[in-house]
CSV table of N, CA and C in Angstrom, one decimal:
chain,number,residue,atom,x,y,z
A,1,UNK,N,-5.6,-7.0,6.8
A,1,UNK,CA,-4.8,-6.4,5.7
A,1,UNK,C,-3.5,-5.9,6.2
A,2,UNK,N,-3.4,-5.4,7.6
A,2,UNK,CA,-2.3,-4.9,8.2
A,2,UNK,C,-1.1,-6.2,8.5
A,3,UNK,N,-1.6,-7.1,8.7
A,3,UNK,CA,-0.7,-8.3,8.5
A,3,UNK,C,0.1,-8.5,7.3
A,4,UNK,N,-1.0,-8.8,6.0
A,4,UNK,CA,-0.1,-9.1,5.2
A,4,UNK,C,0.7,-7.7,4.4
A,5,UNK,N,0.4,-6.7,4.5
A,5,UNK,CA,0.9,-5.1,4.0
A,5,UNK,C,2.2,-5.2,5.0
A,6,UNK,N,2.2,-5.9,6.1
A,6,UNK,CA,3.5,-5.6,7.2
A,6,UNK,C,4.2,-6.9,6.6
A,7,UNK,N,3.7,-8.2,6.7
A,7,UNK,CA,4.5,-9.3,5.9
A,7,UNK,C,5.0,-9.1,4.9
A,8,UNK,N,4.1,-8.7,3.8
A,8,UNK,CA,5.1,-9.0,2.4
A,8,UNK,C,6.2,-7.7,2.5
A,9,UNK,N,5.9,-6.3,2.8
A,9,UNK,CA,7.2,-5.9,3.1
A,9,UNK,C,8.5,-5.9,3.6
A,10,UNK,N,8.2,-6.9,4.7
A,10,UNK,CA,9.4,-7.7,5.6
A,10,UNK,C,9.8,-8.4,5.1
A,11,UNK,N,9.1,-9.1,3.9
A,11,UNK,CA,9.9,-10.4,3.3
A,11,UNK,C,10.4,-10.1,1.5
A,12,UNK,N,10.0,-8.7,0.9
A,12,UNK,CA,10.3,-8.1,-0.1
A,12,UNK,C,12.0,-7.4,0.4
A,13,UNK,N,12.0,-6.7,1.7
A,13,UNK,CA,13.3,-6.0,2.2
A,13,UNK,C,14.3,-7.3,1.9
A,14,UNK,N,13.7,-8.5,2.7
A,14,UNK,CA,14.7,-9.4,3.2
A,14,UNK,C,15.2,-10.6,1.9
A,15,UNK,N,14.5,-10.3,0.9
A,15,UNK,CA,14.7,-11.2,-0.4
A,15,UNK,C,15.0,-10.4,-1.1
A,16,UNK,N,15.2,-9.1,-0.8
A,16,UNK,CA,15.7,-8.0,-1.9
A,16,UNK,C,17.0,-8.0,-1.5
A,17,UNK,N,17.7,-7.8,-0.2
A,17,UNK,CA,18.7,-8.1,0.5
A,17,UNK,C,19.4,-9.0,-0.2
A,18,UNK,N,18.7,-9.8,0.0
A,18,UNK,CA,19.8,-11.7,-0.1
A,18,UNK,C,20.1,-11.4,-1.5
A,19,UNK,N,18.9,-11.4,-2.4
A,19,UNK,CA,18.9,-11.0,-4.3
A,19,UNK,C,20.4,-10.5,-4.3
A,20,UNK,N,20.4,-9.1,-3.9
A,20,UNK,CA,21.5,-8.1,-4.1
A,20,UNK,C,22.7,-8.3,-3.4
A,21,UNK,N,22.5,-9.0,-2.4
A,21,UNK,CA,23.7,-9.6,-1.7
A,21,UNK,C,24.9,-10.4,-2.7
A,22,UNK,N,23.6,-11.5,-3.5
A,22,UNK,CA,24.7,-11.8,-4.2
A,22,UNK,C,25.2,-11.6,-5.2
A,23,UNK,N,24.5,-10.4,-6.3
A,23,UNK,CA,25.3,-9.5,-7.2
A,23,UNK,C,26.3,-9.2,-6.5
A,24,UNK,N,26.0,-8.5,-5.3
A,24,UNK,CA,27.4,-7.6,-4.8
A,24,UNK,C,28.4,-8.4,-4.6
A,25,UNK,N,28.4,-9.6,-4.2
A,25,UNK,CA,29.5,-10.5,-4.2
A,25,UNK,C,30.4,-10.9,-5.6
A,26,UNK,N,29.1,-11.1,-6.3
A,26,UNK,CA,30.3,-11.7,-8.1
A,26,UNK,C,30.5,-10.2,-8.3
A,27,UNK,N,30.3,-9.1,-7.6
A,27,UNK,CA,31.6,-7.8,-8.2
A,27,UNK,C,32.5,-8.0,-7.6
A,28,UNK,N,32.3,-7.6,-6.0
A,28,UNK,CA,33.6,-7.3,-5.7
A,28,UNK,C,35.0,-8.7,-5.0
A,29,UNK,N,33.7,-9.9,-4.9
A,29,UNK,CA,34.6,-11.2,-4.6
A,29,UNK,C,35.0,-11.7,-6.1
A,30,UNK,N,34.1,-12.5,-6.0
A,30,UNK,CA,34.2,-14.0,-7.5
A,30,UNK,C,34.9,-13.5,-8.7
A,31,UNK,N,33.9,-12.2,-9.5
A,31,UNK,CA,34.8,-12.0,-10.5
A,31,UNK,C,36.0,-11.5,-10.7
A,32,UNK,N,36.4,-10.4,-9.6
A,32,UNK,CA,37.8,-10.4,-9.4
A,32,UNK,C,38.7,-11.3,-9.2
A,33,UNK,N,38.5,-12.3,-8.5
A,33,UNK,CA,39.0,-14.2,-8.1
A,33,UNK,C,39.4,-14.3,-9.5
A,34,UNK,N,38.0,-14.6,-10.2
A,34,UNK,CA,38.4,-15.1,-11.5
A,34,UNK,C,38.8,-14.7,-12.2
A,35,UNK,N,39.3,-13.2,-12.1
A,35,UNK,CA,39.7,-13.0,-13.2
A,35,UNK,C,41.3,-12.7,-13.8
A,36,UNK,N,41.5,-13.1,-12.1
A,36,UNK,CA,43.4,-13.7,-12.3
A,36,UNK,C,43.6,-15.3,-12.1
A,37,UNK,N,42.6,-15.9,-12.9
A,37,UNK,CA,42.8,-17.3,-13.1
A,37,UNK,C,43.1,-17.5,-14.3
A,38,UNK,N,43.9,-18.9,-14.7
A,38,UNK,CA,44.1,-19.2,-16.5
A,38,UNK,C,42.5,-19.7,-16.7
A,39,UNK,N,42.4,-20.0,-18.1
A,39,UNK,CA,41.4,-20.1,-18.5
A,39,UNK,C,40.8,-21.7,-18.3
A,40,UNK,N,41.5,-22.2,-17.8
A,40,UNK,CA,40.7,-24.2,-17.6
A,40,UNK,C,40.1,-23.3,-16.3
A,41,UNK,N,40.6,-22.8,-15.4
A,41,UNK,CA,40.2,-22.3,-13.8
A,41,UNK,C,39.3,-21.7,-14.1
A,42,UNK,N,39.3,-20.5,-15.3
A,42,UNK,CA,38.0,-19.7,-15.3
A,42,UNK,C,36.6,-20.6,-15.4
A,43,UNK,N,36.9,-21.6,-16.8
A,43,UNK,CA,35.5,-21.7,-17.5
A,43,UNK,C,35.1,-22.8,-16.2
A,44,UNK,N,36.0,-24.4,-15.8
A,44,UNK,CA,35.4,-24.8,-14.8
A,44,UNK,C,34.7,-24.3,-13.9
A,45,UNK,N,35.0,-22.7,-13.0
A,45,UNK,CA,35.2,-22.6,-11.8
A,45,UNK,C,33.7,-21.8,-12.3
A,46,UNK,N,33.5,-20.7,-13.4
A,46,UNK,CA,32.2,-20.3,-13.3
A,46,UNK,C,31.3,-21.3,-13.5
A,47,UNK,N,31.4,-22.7,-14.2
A,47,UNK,CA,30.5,-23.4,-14.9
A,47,UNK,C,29.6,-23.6,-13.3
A,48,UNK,N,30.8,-24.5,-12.6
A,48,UNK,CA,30.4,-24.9,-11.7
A,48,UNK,C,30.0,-23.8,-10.4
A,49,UNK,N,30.0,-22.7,-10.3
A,49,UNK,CA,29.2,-21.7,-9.7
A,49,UNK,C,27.8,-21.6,-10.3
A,50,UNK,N,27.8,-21.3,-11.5
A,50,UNK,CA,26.2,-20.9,-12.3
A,50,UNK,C,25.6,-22.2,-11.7
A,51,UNK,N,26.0,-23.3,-11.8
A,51,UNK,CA,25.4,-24.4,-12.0
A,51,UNK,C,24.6,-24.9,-10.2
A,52,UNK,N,25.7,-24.2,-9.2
A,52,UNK,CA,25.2,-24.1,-7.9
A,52,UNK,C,23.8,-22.9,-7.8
A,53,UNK,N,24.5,-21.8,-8.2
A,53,UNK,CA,23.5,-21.1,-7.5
A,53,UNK,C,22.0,-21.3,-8.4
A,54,UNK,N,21.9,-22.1,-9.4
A,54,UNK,CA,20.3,-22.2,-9.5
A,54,UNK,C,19.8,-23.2,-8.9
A,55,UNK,N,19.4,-22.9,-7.9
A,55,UNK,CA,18.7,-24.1,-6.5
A,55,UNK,C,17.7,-23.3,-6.2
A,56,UNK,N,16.3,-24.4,-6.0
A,56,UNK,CA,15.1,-23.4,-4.7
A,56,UNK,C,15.7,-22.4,-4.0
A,57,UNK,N,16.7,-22.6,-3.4
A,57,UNK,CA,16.6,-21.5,-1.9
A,57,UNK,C,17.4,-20.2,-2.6
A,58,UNK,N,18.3,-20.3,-3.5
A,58,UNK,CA,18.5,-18.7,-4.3
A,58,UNK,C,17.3,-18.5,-5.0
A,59,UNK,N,16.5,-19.7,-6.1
A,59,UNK,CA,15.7,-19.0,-6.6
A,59,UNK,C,14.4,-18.8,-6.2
A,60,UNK,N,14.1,-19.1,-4.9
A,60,UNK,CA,12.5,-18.7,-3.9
A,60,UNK,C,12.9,-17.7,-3.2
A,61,UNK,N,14.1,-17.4,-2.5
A,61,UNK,CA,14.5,-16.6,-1.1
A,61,UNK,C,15.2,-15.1,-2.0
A,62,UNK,N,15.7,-15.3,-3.5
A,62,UNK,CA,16.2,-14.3,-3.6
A,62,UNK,C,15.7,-13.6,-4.9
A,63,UNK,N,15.7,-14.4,-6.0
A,63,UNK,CA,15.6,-14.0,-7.2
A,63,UNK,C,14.2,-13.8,-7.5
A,64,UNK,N,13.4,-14.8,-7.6
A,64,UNK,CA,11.6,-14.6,-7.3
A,64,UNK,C,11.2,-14.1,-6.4
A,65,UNK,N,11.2,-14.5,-5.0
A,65,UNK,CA,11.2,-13.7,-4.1
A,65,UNK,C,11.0,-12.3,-4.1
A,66,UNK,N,12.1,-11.5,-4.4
A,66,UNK,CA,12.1,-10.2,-4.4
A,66,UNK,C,10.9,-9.5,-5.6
A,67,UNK,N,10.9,-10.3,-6.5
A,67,UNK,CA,10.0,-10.0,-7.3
A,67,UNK,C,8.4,-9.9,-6.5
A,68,UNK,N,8.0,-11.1,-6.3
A,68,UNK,CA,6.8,-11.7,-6.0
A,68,UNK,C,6.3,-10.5,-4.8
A,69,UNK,N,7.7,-10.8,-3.5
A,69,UNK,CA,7.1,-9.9,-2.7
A,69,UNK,C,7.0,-8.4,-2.6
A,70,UNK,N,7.6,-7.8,-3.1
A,70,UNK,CA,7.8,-6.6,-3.6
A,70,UNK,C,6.4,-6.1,-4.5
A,71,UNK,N,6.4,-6.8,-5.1
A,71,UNK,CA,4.7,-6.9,-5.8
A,71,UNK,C,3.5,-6.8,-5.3
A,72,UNK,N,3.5,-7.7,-4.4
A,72,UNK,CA,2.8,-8.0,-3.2
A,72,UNK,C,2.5,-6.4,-2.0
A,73,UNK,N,3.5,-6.1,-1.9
A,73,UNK,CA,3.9,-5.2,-0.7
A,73,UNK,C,3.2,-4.1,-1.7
A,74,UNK,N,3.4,-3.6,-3.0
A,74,UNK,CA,3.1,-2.7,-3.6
A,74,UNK,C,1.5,-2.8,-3.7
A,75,UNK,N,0.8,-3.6,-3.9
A,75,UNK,CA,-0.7,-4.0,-4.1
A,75,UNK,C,-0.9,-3.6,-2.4
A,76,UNK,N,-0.2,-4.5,-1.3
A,76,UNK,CA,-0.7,-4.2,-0.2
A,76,UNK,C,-1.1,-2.7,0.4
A,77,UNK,N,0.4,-1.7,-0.3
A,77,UNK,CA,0.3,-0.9,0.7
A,77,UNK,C,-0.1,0.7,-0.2
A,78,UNK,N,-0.6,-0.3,-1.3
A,78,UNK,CA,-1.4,1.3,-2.3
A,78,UNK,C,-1.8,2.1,-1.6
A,79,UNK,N,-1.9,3.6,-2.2
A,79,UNK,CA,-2.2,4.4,-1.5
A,79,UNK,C,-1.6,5.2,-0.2
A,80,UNK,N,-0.9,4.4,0.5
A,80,UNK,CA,-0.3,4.5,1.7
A,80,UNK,C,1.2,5.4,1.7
A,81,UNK,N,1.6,6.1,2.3
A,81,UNK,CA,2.9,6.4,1.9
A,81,UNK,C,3.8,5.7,1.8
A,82,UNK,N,4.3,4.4,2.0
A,82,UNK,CA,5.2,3.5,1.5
A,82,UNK,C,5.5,3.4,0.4
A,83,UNK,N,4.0,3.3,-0.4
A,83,UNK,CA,3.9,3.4,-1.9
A,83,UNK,C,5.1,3.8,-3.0
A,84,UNK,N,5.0,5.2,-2.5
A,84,UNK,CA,6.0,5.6,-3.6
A,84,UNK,C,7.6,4.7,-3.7
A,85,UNK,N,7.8,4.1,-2.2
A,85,UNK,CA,9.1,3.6,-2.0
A,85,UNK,C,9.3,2.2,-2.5
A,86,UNK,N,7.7,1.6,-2.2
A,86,UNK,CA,7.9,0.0,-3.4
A,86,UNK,C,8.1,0.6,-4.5
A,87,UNK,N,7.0,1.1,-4.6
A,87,UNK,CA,7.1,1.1,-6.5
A,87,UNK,C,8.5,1.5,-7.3
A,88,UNK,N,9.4,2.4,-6.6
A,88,UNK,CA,10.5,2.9,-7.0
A,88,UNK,C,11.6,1.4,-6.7
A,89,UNK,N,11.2,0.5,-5.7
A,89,UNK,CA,12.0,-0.5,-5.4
A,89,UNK,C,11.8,-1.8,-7.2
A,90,UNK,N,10.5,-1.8,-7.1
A,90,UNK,CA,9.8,-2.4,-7.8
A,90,UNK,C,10.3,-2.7,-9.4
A,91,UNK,N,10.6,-1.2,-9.7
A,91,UNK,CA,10.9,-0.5,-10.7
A,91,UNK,C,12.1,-1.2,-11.2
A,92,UNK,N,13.4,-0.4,-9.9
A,92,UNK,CA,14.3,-1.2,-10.2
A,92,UNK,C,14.5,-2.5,-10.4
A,93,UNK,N,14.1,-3.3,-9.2
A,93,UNK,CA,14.5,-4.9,-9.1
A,93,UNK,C,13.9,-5.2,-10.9
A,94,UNK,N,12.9,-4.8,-11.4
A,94,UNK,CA,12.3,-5.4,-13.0
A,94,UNK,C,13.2,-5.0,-13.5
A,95,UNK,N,13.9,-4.4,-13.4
A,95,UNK,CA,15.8,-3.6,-14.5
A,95,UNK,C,16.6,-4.6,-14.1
A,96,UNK,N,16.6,-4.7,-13.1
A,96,UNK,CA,17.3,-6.1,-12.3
A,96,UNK,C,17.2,-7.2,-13.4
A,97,UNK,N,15.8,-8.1,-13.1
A,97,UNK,CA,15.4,-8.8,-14.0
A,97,UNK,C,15.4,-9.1,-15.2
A,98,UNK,N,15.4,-8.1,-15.7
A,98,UNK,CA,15.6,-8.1,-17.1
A,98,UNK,C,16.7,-8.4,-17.7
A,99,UNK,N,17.9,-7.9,-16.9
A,99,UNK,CA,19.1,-7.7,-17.3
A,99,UNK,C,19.8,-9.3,-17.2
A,100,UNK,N,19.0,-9.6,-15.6
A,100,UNK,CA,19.3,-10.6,-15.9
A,100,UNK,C,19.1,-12.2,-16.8
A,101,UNK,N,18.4,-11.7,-16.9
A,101,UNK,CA,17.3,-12.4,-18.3
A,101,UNK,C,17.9,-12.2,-19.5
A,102,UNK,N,18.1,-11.1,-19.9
A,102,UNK,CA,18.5,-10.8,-21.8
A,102,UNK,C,20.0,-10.6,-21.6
A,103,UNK,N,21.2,-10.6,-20.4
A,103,UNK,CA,22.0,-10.6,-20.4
A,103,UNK,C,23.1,-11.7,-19.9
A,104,UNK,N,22.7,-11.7,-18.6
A,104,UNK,CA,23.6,-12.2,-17.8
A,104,UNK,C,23.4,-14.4,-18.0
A,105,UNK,N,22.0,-14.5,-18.0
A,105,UNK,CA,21.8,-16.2,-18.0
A,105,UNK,C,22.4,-16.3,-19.2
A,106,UNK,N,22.0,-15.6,-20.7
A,106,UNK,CA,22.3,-16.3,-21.7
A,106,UNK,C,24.0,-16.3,-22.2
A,107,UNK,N,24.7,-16.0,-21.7
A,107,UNK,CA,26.3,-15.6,-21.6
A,107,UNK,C,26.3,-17.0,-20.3
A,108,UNK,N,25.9,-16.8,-19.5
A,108,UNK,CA,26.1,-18.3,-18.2
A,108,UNK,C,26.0,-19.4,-18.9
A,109,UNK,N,24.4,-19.8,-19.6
A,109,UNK,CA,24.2,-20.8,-20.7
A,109,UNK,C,25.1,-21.0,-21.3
A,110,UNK,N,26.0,-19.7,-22.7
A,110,UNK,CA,26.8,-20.7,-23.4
A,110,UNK,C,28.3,-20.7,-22.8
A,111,UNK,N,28.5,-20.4,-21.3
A,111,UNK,CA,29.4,-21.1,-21.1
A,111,UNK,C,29.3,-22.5,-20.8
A,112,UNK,N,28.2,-22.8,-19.9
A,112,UNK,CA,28.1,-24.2,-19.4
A,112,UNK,C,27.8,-24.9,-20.9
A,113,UNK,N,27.4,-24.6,-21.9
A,113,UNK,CA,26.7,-25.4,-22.2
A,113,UNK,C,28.5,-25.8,-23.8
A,114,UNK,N,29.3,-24.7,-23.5
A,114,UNK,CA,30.5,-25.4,-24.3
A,114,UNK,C,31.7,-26.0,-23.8
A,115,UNK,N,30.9,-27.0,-22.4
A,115,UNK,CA,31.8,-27.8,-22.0
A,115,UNK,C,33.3,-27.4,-21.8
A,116,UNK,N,34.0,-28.8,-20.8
A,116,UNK,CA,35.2,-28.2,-20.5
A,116,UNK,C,36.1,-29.2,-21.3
A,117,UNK,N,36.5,-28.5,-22.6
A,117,UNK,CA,37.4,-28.9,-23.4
A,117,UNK,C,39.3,-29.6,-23.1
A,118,UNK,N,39.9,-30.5,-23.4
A,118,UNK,CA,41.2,-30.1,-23.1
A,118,UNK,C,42.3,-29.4,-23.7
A,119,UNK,N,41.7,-29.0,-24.7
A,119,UNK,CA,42.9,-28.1,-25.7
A,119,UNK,C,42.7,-26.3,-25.2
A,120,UNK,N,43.7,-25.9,-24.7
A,120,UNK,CA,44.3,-24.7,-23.7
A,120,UNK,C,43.1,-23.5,-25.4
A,121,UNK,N,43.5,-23.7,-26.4
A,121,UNK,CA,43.2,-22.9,-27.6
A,121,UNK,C,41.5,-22.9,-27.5
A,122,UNK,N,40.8,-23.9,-27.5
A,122,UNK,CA,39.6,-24.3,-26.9
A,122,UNK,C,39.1,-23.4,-25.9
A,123,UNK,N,39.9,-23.6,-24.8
A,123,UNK,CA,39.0,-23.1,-23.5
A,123,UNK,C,39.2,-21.4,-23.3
A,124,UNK,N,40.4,-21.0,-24.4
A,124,UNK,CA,40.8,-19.6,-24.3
A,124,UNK,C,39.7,-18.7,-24.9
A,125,UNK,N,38.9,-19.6,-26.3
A,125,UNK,CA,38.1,-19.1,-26.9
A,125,UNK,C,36.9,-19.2,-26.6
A,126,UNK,N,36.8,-20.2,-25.8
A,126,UNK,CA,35.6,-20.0,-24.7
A,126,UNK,C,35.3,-18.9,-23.4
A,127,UNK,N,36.4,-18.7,-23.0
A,127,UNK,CA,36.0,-17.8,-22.1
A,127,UNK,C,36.7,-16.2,-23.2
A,128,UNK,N,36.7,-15.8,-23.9
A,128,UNK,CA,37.3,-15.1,-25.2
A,128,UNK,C,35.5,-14.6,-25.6
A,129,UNK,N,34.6,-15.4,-25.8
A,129,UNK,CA,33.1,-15.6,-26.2
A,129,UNK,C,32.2,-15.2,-24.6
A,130,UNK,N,32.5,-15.5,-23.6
A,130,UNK,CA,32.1,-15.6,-22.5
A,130,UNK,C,31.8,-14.0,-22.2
A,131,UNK,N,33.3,-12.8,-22.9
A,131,UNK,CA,32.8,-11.4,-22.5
A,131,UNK,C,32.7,-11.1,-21.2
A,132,UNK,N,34.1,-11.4,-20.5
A,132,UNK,CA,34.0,-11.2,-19.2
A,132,UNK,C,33.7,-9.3,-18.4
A,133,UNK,N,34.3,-8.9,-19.7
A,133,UNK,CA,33.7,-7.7,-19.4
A,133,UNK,C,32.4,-6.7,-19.5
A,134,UNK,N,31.6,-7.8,-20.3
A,134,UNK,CA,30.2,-7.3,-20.7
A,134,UNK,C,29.1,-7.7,-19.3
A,135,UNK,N,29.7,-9.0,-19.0
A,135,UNK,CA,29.0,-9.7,-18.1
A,135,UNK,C,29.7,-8.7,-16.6
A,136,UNK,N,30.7,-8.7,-16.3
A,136,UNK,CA,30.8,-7.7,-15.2
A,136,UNK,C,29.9,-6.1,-15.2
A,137,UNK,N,29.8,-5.6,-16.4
A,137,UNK,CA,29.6,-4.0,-16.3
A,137,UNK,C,27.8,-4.2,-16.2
A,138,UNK,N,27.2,-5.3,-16.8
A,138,UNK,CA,25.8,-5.4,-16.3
A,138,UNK,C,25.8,-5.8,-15.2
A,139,UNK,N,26.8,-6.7,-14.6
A,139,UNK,CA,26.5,-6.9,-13.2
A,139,UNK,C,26.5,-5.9,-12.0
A,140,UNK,N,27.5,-4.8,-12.7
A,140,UNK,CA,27.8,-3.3,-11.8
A,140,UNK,C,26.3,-3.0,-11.5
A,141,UNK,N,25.4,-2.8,-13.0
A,141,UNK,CA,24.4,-2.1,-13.3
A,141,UNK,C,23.4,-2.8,-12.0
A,142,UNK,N,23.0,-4.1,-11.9
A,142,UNK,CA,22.7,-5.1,-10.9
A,142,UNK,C,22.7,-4.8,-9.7
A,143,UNK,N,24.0,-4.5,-9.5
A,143,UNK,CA,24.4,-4.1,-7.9
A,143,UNK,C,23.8,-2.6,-7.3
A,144,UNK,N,23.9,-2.0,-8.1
A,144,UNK,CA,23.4,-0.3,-8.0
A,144,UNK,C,22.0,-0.6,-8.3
A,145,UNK,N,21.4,-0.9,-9.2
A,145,UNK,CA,19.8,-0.6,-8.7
A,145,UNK,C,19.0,-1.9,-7.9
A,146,UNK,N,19.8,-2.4,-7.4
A,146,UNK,CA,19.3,-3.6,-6.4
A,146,UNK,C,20.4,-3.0,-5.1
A,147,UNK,N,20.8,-2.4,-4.9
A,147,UNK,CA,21.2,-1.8,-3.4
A,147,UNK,C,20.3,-0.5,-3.7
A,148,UNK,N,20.0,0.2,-4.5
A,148,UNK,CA,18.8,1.4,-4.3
A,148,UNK,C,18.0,0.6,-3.8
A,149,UNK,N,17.5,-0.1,-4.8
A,149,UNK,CA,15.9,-1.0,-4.9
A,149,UNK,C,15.6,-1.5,-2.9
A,150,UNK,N,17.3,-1.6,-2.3
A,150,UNK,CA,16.7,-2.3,-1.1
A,150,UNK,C,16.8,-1.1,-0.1
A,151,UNK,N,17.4,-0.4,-0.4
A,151,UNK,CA,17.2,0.7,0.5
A,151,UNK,C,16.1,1.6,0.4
A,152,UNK,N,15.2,1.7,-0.6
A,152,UNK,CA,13.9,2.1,-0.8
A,152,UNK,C,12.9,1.6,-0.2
A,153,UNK,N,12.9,0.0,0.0
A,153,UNK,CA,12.1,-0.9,0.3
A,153,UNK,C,12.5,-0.7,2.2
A,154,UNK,N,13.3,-0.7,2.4
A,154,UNK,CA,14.2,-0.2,4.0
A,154,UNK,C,13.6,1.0,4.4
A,155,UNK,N,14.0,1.8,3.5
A,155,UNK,CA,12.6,3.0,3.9
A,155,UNK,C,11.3,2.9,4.0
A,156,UNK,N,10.5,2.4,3.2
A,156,UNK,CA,9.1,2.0,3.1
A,156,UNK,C,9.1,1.6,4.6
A,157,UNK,N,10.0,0.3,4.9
A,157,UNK,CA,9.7,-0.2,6.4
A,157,UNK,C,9.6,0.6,7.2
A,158,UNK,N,10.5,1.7,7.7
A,158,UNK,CA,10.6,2.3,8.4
A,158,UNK,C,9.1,3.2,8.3
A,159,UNK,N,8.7,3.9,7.3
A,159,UNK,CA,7.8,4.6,7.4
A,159,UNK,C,6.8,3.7,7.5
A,160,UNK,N,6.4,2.5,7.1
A,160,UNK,CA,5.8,1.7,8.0
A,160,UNK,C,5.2,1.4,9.0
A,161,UNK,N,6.7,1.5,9.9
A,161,UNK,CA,6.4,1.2,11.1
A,161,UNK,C,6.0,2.4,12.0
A,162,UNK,N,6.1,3.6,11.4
A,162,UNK,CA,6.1,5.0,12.2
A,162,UNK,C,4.4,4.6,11.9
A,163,UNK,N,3.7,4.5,10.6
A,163,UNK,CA,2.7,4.6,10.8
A,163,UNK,C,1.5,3.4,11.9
A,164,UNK,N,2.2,2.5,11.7
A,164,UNK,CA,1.5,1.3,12.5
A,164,UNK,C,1.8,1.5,14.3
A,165,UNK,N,2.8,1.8,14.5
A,165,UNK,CA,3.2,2.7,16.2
A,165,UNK,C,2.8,3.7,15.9
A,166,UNK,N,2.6,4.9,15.6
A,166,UNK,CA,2.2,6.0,15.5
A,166,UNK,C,0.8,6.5,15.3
């Protein structure tokens, strides 16, 4: 049991990491980038981002991942004092989820899915619909309780490991 209570923690920290890594990137890189671009540069340039990052290795290593093991880690290490620190990780990353779920994909959707027009009036009102700023301030939300979420789970390790050497 000490095996997998030490595994899925190591790999809930390290997929909670990567998860949050790359919110924290579309704050303070991508959307700033894009958001001194005209609009053919916007709507292509996110279409074709969204369209990359849904692959196996973001969505096993970061997005499920953190979920799955995090869950995992919490069932393993019930009772234990790490506990309090998944479940508080847990907590968050599901606000995470959600957000990203009822906010962020369905705004990604109807951009990809209203094509890249050539009339300038077109593409204005596409990204005009797109709510660059609704989609940034849930992404903020993203970033802050997925950098708690991984520093909670960081602690857990650490107390972890005091208990397993100790």
């Amino acid at each position: 049991m000490d095996t997998v209570s030490t595994l899925s923690l190591v790999l809930a920290t390290l997929t909670m990491g990567l998860v949050t890594g790359a919110f924290v990137v579309f704050w303070h890189t991508i959307m700033p980038g894009l958001a001194t671009t005209d609009d053919r540069t916007f709507v292509s340039a996110f279409q074709s981002i969204d369209k990359a990052i849904i692959n196996p290795w973001f969505m096993i290593t970061g997005f499920m991942g953190a979920l799955v093991f995090t869950l995992i880690a919490a069932f393993a290490q019930f009772g234990r004092p790490t506990f309090l620190w998944i479940a508080v990780a847990l907590v968050l990353y599901a606000i995470v989820f959600v957000i990203t779920i009822a906010v962020n994909v369905p705004l990604n959707d109807a951009i990809k899915a209203a094509g890249l027009p050539d009339d300038p009036a077109e593409l204005a009102a596409i990204r005009e619909a797109f709510d660059e700023a609704r989609w940034r301030a849930w992404n903020l939300v993203r970033v802050i309780a997925g950098v708690v979420a991984f520093a909670s789970l960081t602690w857990a390790l650490v107390l972890h490991g005091r208990t397993v050497v100790g």
